[in-house]
Every structure is written in C-alpha cells, then in structure tokens.
C-alpha cells in the first residue's frame, strides 16, 4: 500500500499522484471536492435549483397525459391576483410576488413577522401543446395550469399484421 502525501489548500495546494491514480483515489478526490463545497457554501447544493432574486420559488410538478400537460405549483398563502402566467414560444413562465405578514398583540407583548419575495419559474413545454388552450385554477394553495395538446399529438395505435409469405 502506498501512502499519498497530502497538504491542505492553506499549505500551498494539494499533492495528487497523477500516474498512479486508482479508482479509490479518484473516489476520495470526489468526496474531498464535495466536502470542500459543503464547507464553503453549506446550503449551496440545496438552494441552487430554486434560486431566484427574491430567494424563494414555488416547487413544481409537471405531469403529461395523453390529452394535456399539467403544471402544479405550490403557492401557499398567495392571492391568485399576485401570480402571472405567460406562454411565449414553448416556454411557460410563472412569476409573482409573495407578501405575508402576521401581527399579534397582547397586554405586554407584540409579535410581528413579514415574509415577502418575488419568484420566476420557466417550464420548457413540448412542441405539440396548443398554446391557445391554457387554463389555470387556484385552490388550497396549489395553482394548477392545464395546457391541452394538439389533436395530432394523441397516440395512435398501430396494429401489426402477419407478413404475407
């Protein structure tokens, strides 16, 4: 077994064996890189997919059936008038602003919290959706958007005939 010299980044960089790189060494290098990222920005890997200028974005479910593409967004506490939905080209854009404040008073205490932020999510749609047939509904903190498919995109069943001999 060979020992591999190691120096931290503070000591002037890492020493890595280039010619005797094994799968264990490559695995260790990858784990080291992940730990370095974790300690440099602990929430970076979690935050990146939903990063927006306001710091908040609703989670989305995109479901495709034979007749439509359905997009569900979790927007708890939001008023539907604060949500904008646009379709341009084959991109569905969901944007808005969340404003929420709680104020509670007692005899000798006061509690006030405010949460706000803007968001913007883009969803790439398939080319076979009908941009003129888009509808949306909001219930119980969930926004549901229905986009119909064009009729020519419906699956067609093909029967297989035996070959003539």
Short mmCIF file of C-alpha atoms in Angstrom, two decimals:
data_model
loop_
_atom_site.label_atom_id
_atom_site.label_comp_id
_atom_site.label_asym_id
_atom_site.label_seq_id
_atom_site.Cartn_x
_atom_site.Cartn_y
_atom_site.Cartn_z
CA UNK A 1 0.00 0.00 0.00
CA UNK A 2 1.33 3.42 -0.95
CA UNK A 3 0.83 6.45 1.23
CA UNK A 4 -0.30 9.51 -0.63
CA UNK A 5 1.15 12.83 0.52
CA UNK A 6 -1.47 15.40 1.41
CA UNK A 7 -1.30 19.12 2.00
CA UNK A 8 -4.25 21.37 2.67
CA UNK A 9 -5.06 24.30 0.44
CA UNK A 10 -3.70 26.62 3.14
CA UNK A 11 -0.29 24.88 2.95
CA UNK A 12 0.06 25.64 -0.74
CA UNK A 13 -2.29 23.30 -2.52
CA UNK A 14 -2.95 19.63 -2.87
CA UNK A 15 -0.49 17.00 -3.94
CA UNK A 16 -2.12 14.32 -6.05
CA UNK A 17 -0.46 11.32 -7.66
CA UNK A 18 -1.06 11.66 -11.40
CA UNK A 19 0.49 8.47 -12.74
CA UNK A 20 -0.74 6.09 -10.04
CA UNK A 21 -4.37 7.29 -9.92
CA UNK A 22 -6.63 4.42 -8.92
CA UNK A 23 -10.38 4.25 -8.63
CA UNK A 24 -10.11 4.56 -4.83
CA UNK A 25 -8.01 7.70 -5.23
CA UNK A 26 -10.48 9.19 -7.71
CA UNK A 27 -13.33 8.35 -5.33
CA UNK A 28 -11.52 10.01 -2.43
CA UNK A 29 -10.82 13.09 -4.58
CA UNK A 30 -14.50 13.41 -5.47
CA UNK A 31 -15.56 13.07 -1.81
CA UNK A 32 -12.97 15.71 -0.87
CA UNK A 33 -14.35 18.09 -3.51
CA UNK A 34 -17.89 17.57 -2.21
CA UNK A 35 -16.81 18.26 1.38
CA UNK A 36 -14.94 21.39 0.24
CA UNK A 37 -18.12 22.64 -1.46
CA UNK A 38 -20.17 21.79 1.62
CA UNK A 39 -17.95 23.82 3.95
CA UNK A 40 -17.55 26.76 1.55
CA UNK A 41 -21.33 27.14 0.98
CA UNK A 42 -23.31 24.72 3.20
CA UNK A 43 -26.69 25.39 1.58
CA UNK A 44 -25.49 25.93 -1.98
CA UNK A 45 -26.43 22.49 -3.26
CA UNK A 46 -29.92 22.79 -1.78
CA UNK A 47 -30.52 26.39 -2.81
CA UNK A 48 -29.27 26.28 -6.42
CA UNK A 49 -32.27 24.65 -8.16
CA UNK A 50 -34.72 27.17 -6.72
CA UNK A 51 -32.51 30.22 -6.61
CA UNK A 52 -34.31 33.40 -7.62
CA UNK A 53 -33.55 37.07 -6.97
CA UNK A 54 -36.17 37.10 -4.17
CA UNK A 55 -34.79 33.92 -2.63
CA UNK A 56 -38.00 31.90 -2.91
CA UNK A 57 -39.67 29.92 -5.67
CA UNK A 58 -42.62 27.53 -5.64
CA UNK A 59 -41.98 23.85 -6.20
CA UNK A 60 -43.45 22.48 -9.43
CA UNK A 61 -44.91 19.20 -10.61
CA UNK A 62 -45.12 18.72 -14.37
CA UNK A 63 -47.35 15.85 -15.49
CA UNK A 64 -48.07 14.79 -19.06
CA UNK A 65 -51.07 12.71 -20.08
CA UNK A 66 -52.49 11.72 -23.47
CA UNK A 67 -54.59 14.92 -23.64
CA UNK A 68 -52.67 17.60 -21.76
CA UNK A 69 -49.61 18.83 -19.91
CA UNK A 70 -50.42 19.84 -16.35
CA UNK A 71 -48.21 22.04 -14.16
CA UNK A 72 -48.90 22.28 -10.43
CA UNK A 73 -47.19 24.92 -8.30
CA UNK A 74 -47.27 25.13 -4.51
CA UNK A 75 -48.09 28.75 -3.68
CA UNK A 76 -49.44 28.68 -0.11
CA UNK A 77 -50.78 31.96 1.21
CA UNK A 78 -50.64 33.67 -2.18
CA UNK A 79 -53.53 35.51 -3.74
CA UNK A 80 -54.17 34.43 -7.36
CA UNK A 81 -54.05 38.08 -8.47
CA UNK A 82 -50.36 38.19 -7.38
CA UNK A 83 -49.44 35.40 -9.82
CA UNK A 84 -48.64 35.98 -13.51
CA UNK A 85 -48.75 33.18 -16.07
CA UNK A 86 -47.44 33.75 -19.59
CA UNK A 87 -46.80 31.41 -22.50
CA UNK A 88 -44.30 32.53 -25.12
CA UNK A 89 -42.98 30.16 -27.72
CA UNK A 90 -42.77 26.82 -25.94
CA UNK A 91 -41.98 28.30 -22.53
CA UNK A 92 -44.48 28.65 -19.69
CA UNK A 93 -43.40 31.39 -17.28
CA UNK A 94 -44.82 31.54 -13.78
CA UNK A 95 -43.94 34.65 -11.79
CA UNK A 96 -45.28 36.65 -8.90
CA UNK A 97 -44.74 38.20 -5.54
CA UNK A 98 -45.42 36.66 -2.17
CA UNK A 99 -46.39 39.02 0.62
CA UNK A 100 -47.28 37.68 4.02
CA UNK A 101 -47.39 39.38 7.39
CA UNK A 102 -48.55 38.25 10.81
CA UNK A 103 -49.22 40.65 13.65
CA UNK A 104 -50.27 39.61 17.13
CA UNK A 105 -50.63 41.78 20.24
CA UNK A 106 -51.14 41.10 23.89
CA UNK A 107 -51.20 43.14 27.10
CA UNK A 108 -47.44 43.49 27.36
CA UNK A 109 -46.15 41.80 24.22
CA UNK A 110 -46.13 42.33 20.47
CA UNK A 111 -45.25 39.83 17.73
CA UNK A 112 -44.88 40.78 14.05
CA UNK A 113 -43.43 38.78 11.16
CA UNK A 114 -43.20 39.64 7.48
CA UNK A 115 -42.26 37.35 4.62
CA UNK A 116 -42.01 38.53 1.05
CA UNK A 117 -40.19 37.83 -2.17
CA UNK A 118 -40.56 37.62 -5.90
CA UNK A 119 -40.17 34.48 -7.96
CA UNK A 120 -39.94 33.40 -11.58
CA UNK A 121 -40.05 29.82 -12.87
CA UNK A 122 -39.79 28.78 -16.51
CA UNK A 123 -41.04 25.44 -17.81
CA UNK A 124 -39.99 24.21 -21.25
CA UNK A 125 -43.09 22.80 -22.95
CA UNK A 126 -43.13 20.18 -25.71
CA UNK A 127 -43.78 21.46 -29.24
CA UNK A 128 -47.08 19.57 -29.51
CA UNK A 129 -49.08 21.63 -26.98
CA UNK A 130 -51.80 24.08 -28.04
CA UNK A 131 -50.75 27.50 -26.74
CA UNK A 132 -54.30 28.80 -27.27
CA UNK A 133 -55.81 26.27 -24.85
CA UNK A 134 -54.27 27.16 -21.49
CA UNK A 135 -56.32 27.38 -18.29
CA UNK A 136 -55.42 27.84 -14.64
CA UNK A 137 -57.12 27.36 -11.29
CA UNK A 138 -56.09 28.03 -7.69
CA UNK A 139 -57.33 26.04 -4.70
CA UNK A 140 -55.91 25.33 -1.23
CA UNK A 141 -52.52 26.92 -2.00
CA UNK A 142 -51.97 24.94 -5.19
CA UNK A 143 -52.01 26.56 -8.63
CA UNK A 144 -52.87 24.11 -11.42
CA UNK A 145 -52.23 25.00 -15.06
CA UNK A 146 -53.68 22.86 -17.86
CA UNK A 147 -52.23 23.06 -21.39
CA UNK A 148 -54.03 20.95 -23.98
CA UNK A 149 -52.11 19.00 -26.58
CA UNK A 150 -52.87 19.41 -30.27
CA UNK A 151 -55.09 16.62 -31.56
CA UNK A 152 -52.41 15.29 -33.92
CA UNK A 153 -50.17 14.59 -30.91
CA UNK A 154 -52.51 11.97 -29.48
CA UNK A 155 -51.01 8.47 -29.54
CA UNK A 156 -52.05 6.36 -32.45
CA UNK A 157 -52.41 2.61 -32.11
CA UNK A 158 -50.84 0.62 -34.91
CA UNK A 159 -51.85 -2.99 -35.45
CA UNK A 160 -49.22 -5.46 -36.53
CA UNK A 161 -50.25 -7.75 -39.39
CA UNK A 162 -48.56 -11.03 -40.13
CA UNK A 163 -46.22 -10.90 -43.08
CA UNK A 164 -47.51 -12.38 -46.31
CA UNK A 165 -45.47 -15.36 -47.48
#
